[in-house]
Amino acid sequence: LYLVRDGQRSGQARGKCSGGGTRQQRQDDHHQQAEAGQRHHAEHCPTVGFNVERLEMKNLRMTCFDMSGQGRYRNMWEHYYRDCDAIIFVIDSSDKLRFVVAKDELEQLLAHDAIRTRGIPFLFYANKMDHKDALSPVKCTQMLGLKDCLSNKSWNIVPSNAISGEGLQAGIDWLAEEVRRLPPRK
């Protein structure tokens, strides 16, 4: 889960990332590689505790606070909701048993006043699409009930592979456009 704050709109970028399972360590030339169509170098490991990453893509500056998705860390998430301009929710599309937990976490997130009352966009990455048992983005949408629970918000689901980088740029491109459409912060 990434809570994204656009540095262009607010003067300071803030956000939160958590619980997706795979954390990416990109090289400094990430953006140039993406433009050149080169494969990205990435290390992957489960997030334990708390990590901070600063990213700039498509003129969207963000700071991500990457918090573990393990149950004992989830209570930290809500401390960052009020400052976010967008949410990136990473789904392990190959782990059907975790969909119940993911749906419950999404419902709790959407019920929080700081999220429920605002029209911030949601980007879902249906991750691990390279696994043979991965569910399609359409099936992920159905299992999470996205059409019903996000009927009043802008949202998109993008198939992805965090290891190879496949789908990541398409998601960020969509999200950057959605964040630009938001009204100015008060």
Tab-separated table of C-alpha atoms in Angstrom:
chain	number	residue	atom	x	y	z
A	1	LEU	CA	0.000	0.000	0.000
A	2	TYR	CA	1.416	3.330	-1.041
A	3	LEU	CA	-0.073	6.602	0.091
A	4	VAL	CA	1.247	9.210	-2.301
A	5	ARG	CA	1.550	12.942	-1.778
A	6	ASP	CA	2.341	15.020	-4.839
A	7	GLY	CA	5.217	17.403	-4.153
A	8	GLN	CA	4.131	19.650	-7.031
A	9	ARG	CA	0.802	20.435	-5.374
A	10	SER	CA	1.902	20.688	-1.780
A	11	GLY	CA	5.494	21.859	-1.736
A	12	GLN	CA	6.525	18.698	0.095
A	13	ALA	CA	6.086	15.120	-1.026
A	14	ARG	CA	4.735	12.635	1.471
A	15	GLY	CA	3.245	9.192	1.269
A	16	LYS	CA	3.215	5.686	2.593
A	17	CYS	CA	4.027	2.333	1.091
A	18	SER	CA	3.334	-0.932	2.783
A	19	GLY	CA	2.259	-4.486	2.737
A	20	GLY	CA	2.854	-5.379	-0.888
A	21	GLY	CA	5.480	-7.949	0.023
A	22	THR	CA	8.084	-6.880	-2.509
A	23	ARG	CA	10.183	-3.788	-1.959
A	24	GLN	CA	12.146	-2.414	-4.876
A	25	GLN	CA	15.588	-0.867	-4.699
A	26	ARG	CA	16.018	0.990	-7.994
A	27	GLN	CA	19.260	2.393	-9.315
A	28	ASP	CA	19.602	6.183	-9.496
A	29	ASP	CA	19.101	6.106	-13.254
A	30	HIS	CA	15.700	4.370	-12.981
A	31	HIS	CA	13.879	6.968	-15.059
A	32	GLN	CA	16.449	7.000	-17.874
A	33	GLN	CA	16.318	3.207	-18.067
A	34	ALA	CA	12.531	3.279	-18.275
A	35	GLU	CA	12.644	5.752	-21.145
A	36	ALA	CA	15.254	3.649	-22.922
A	37	GLY	CA	13.131	0.523	-22.427
A	38	GLN	CA	15.889	-1.234	-20.508
A	39	ARG	CA	15.214	-3.859	-17.882
A	40	HIS	CA	15.503	-2.458	-14.360
A	41	HIS	CA	17.803	-3.834	-11.701
A	42	ALA	CA	15.746	-4.706	-8.637
A	43	GLU	CA	16.307	-6.469	-5.383
A	44	HIS	CA	13.262	-7.896	-3.707
A	45	CYS	CA	12.645	-8.774	-0.117
A	46	PRO	CA	9.706	-8.576	2.271
A	47	THR	CA	9.420	-5.279	4.075
A	48	VAL	CA	10.058	-5.627	7.780
A	49	GLY	CA	9.369	-2.546	9.866
A	50	PHE	CA	9.693	0.758	8.067
A	51	ASN	CA	11.517	2.063	4.970
A	52	VAL	CA	11.479	5.472	3.273
A	53	GLU	CA	11.924	5.959	-0.459
A	54	ARG	CA	11.824	9.120	-2.562
A	55	LEU	CA	10.753	8.787	-6.193
A	56	GLU	CA	10.261	11.166	-9.090
A	57	MET	CA	8.494	9.895	-12.176
A	58	LYS	CA	6.486	11.763	-14.780
A	59	ASN	CA	6.965	14.990	-12.794
A	60	LEU	CA	5.291	13.352	-9.809
A	61	ARG	CA	7.512	13.676	-6.759
A	62	MET	CA	6.661	11.440	-3.874
A	63	THR	CA	8.060	10.140	-0.662
A	64	CYS	CA	6.903	6.663	0.231
A	65	PHE	CA	6.861	5.390	3.756
A	66	ASP	CA	7.111	1.658	3.220
A	67	MET	CA	5.598	-0.162	6.171
A	68	SER	CA	5.281	-3.874	6.504
A	69	GLY	CA	1.905	-5.366	5.653
A	70	GLN	CA	2.200	-7.749	8.575
A	71	GLY	CA	-0.680	-7.358	11.011
A	72	ARG	CA	1.388	-5.876	13.807
A	73	TYR	CA	2.418	-2.925	11.589
A	74	ARG	CA	-0.943	-2.122	9.981
A	75	ASN	CA	-2.034	0.159	12.811
A	76	MET	CA	0.636	2.652	11.638
A	77	TRP	CA	-0.987	3.097	8.232
A	78	GLU	CA	-3.778	5.450	9.291
A	79	HIS	CA	-1.334	8.064	10.603
A	80	TYR	CA	-0.542	8.937	6.972
A	81	TYR	CA	-4.021	8.935	5.397
A	82	ARG	CA	-4.746	12.667	5.762
A	83	ASP	CA	-1.612	13.678	3.874
A	84	CYS	CA	-2.037	11.452	0.834
A	85	ASP	CA	-3.128	12.484	-2.660
A	86	ALA	CA	-3.347	8.947	-4.072
A	87	ILE	CA	-3.177	5.328	-2.983
A	88	ILE	CA	-1.301	2.473	-4.612
A	89	PHE	CA	-2.513	-0.925	-3.388
A	90	VAL	CA	-0.318	-3.881	-4.343
A	91	ILE	CA	-2.043	-7.258	-4.626
A	92	ASP	CA	-0.261	-10.610	-4.776
A	93	SER	CA	-2.332	-11.992	-7.643
A	94	SER	CA	-0.848	-15.463	-7.160
A	95	ASP	CA	-1.963	-15.900	-3.531
A	96	LYS	CA	-5.713	-16.556	-3.562
A	97	LEU	CA	-5.855	-17.107	0.201
A	98	ARG	CA	-4.562	-13.575	0.909
A	99	PHE	CA	-7.429	-11.957	-1.028
A	100	VAL	CA	-9.669	-12.205	2.046
A	101	VAL	CA	-7.105	-10.275	4.099
A	102	ALA	CA	-6.510	-7.765	1.278
A	103	LYS	CA	-10.248	-7.156	0.885
A	104	ASP	CA	-10.649	-6.645	4.635
A	105	GLU	CA	-7.730	-4.179	4.732
A	106	LEU	CA	-9.137	-2.296	1.734
A	107	GLU	CA	-12.570	-2.043	3.367
A	108	GLN	CA	-11.015	-0.704	6.588
A	109	LEU	CA	-8.972	1.812	4.606
A	110	LEU	CA	-12.033	3.008	2.675
A	111	ALA	CA	-14.072	3.350	5.882
A	112	HIS	CA	-11.550	5.736	7.462
A	113	ASP	CA	-12.849	9.342	7.411
A	114	ALA	CA	-9.635	10.704	5.893
A	115	ILE	CA	-10.103	8.414	2.870
A	116	ARG	CA	-13.885	7.992	2.675
A	117	THR	CA	-14.588	11.718	2.414
A	118	ARG	CA	-12.022	12.468	-0.293
A	119	GLY	CA	-11.924	11.708	-3.999
A	120	ILE	CA	-8.349	10.492	-4.140
A	121	PRO	CA	-7.450	8.028	-6.922
A	122	PHE	CA	-6.595	4.375	-6.281
A	123	LEU	CA	-4.096	2.430	-8.360
A	124	PHE	CA	-4.035	-1.336	-7.885
A	125	TYR	CA	-1.095	-3.385	-9.060
A	126	ALA	CA	-2.072	-7.016	-9.689
A	127	ASN	CA	1.481	-8.128	-8.958
A	128	LYS	CA	3.309	-11.400	-9.641
A	129	MET	CA	1.616	-11.851	-12.999
A	130	ASP	CA	4.561	-14.032	-14.018
A	131	HIS	CA	3.388	-16.793	-11.660
A	132	LYS	CA	1.419	-19.584	-13.317
A	133	ASP	CA	-1.386	-19.386	-10.734
A	134	ALA	CA	-1.782	-15.599	-10.970
A	135	LEU	CA	-5.325	-14.310	-11.272
A	136	SER	CA	-6.117	-11.868	-14.060
A	137	PRO	CA	-6.790	-8.216	-13.186
A	138	VAL	CA	-10.479	-8.853	-13.985
A	139	LYS	CA	-10.623	-11.723	-11.478
A	140	CYS	CA	-8.720	-9.635	-8.883
A	141	THR	CA	-11.289	-6.856	-9.389
A	142	GLN	CA	-14.125	-9.314	-8.771
A	143	MET	CA	-12.551	-10.935	-5.706
A	144	LEU	CA	-11.889	-7.556	-4.067
A	145	GLY	CA	-15.277	-6.125	-5.090
A	146	LEU	CA	-13.591	-3.027	-6.515
A	147	LYS	CA	-16.496	-1.893	-8.696
A	148	ASP	CA	-18.773	-1.700	-5.663
A	149	CYS	CA	-16.435	-0.352	-2.990
A	150	LEU	CA	-14.802	2.264	-5.257
A	151	SER	CA	-17.861	3.435	-7.171
A	152	ASN	CA	-17.281	7.062	-6.110
A	153	LYS	CA	-13.511	7.140	-6.717
A	154	SER	CA	-11.231	7.078	-9.733
A	155	TRP	CA	-9.376	3.754	-9.853
A	156	ASN	CA	-7.409	1.481	-12.140
A	157	ILE	CA	-5.940	-2.017	-11.879
A	158	VAL	CA	-2.730	-2.782	-13.770
A	159	PRO	CA	-1.101	-6.201	-14.213
A	160	SER	CA	2.482	-6.048	-12.957
A	161	ASN	CA	5.670	-7.883	-12.171
A	162	ALA	CA	7.711	-5.942	-9.616
A	163	ILE	CA	10.822	-8.003	-10.356
A	164	SER	CA	10.987	-7.213	-14.078
A	165	GLY	CA	9.266	-3.830	-13.781
A	166	GLU	CA	6.521	-4.854	-16.209
A	167	GLY	CA	3.392	-2.719	-15.783
A	168	LEU	CA	4.880	-0.374	-13.184
A	169	GLN	CA	5.372	2.589	-15.518
A	170	ALA	CA	1.877	2.228	-17.011
A	171	GLY	CA	0.416	2.448	-13.526
A	172	ILE	CA	2.490	5.479	-12.540
A	173	ASP	CA	1.592	7.235	-15.811
A	174	TRP	CA	-2.117	6.771	-15.073
A	175	LEU	CA	-1.712	7.846	-11.456
A	176	ALA	CA	0.272	10.976	-12.341
A	177	GLU	CA	-2.540	12.140	-14.639
A	178	GLU	CA	-5.164	11.479	-11.969
A	179	VAL	CA	-3.223	13.383	-9.296
A	180	ARG	CA	-2.818	16.361	-11.654
A	181	ARG	CA	-6.621	16.534	-11.944
A	182	LEU	CA	-7.160	16.866	-8.199
A	183	PRO	CA	-8.250	20.263	-6.892
A	184	PRO	CA	-5.569	22.272	-5.072
A	185	ARG	CA	-5.043	21.489	-1.399
A	186	LYS	CA	-6.378	24.012	1.092
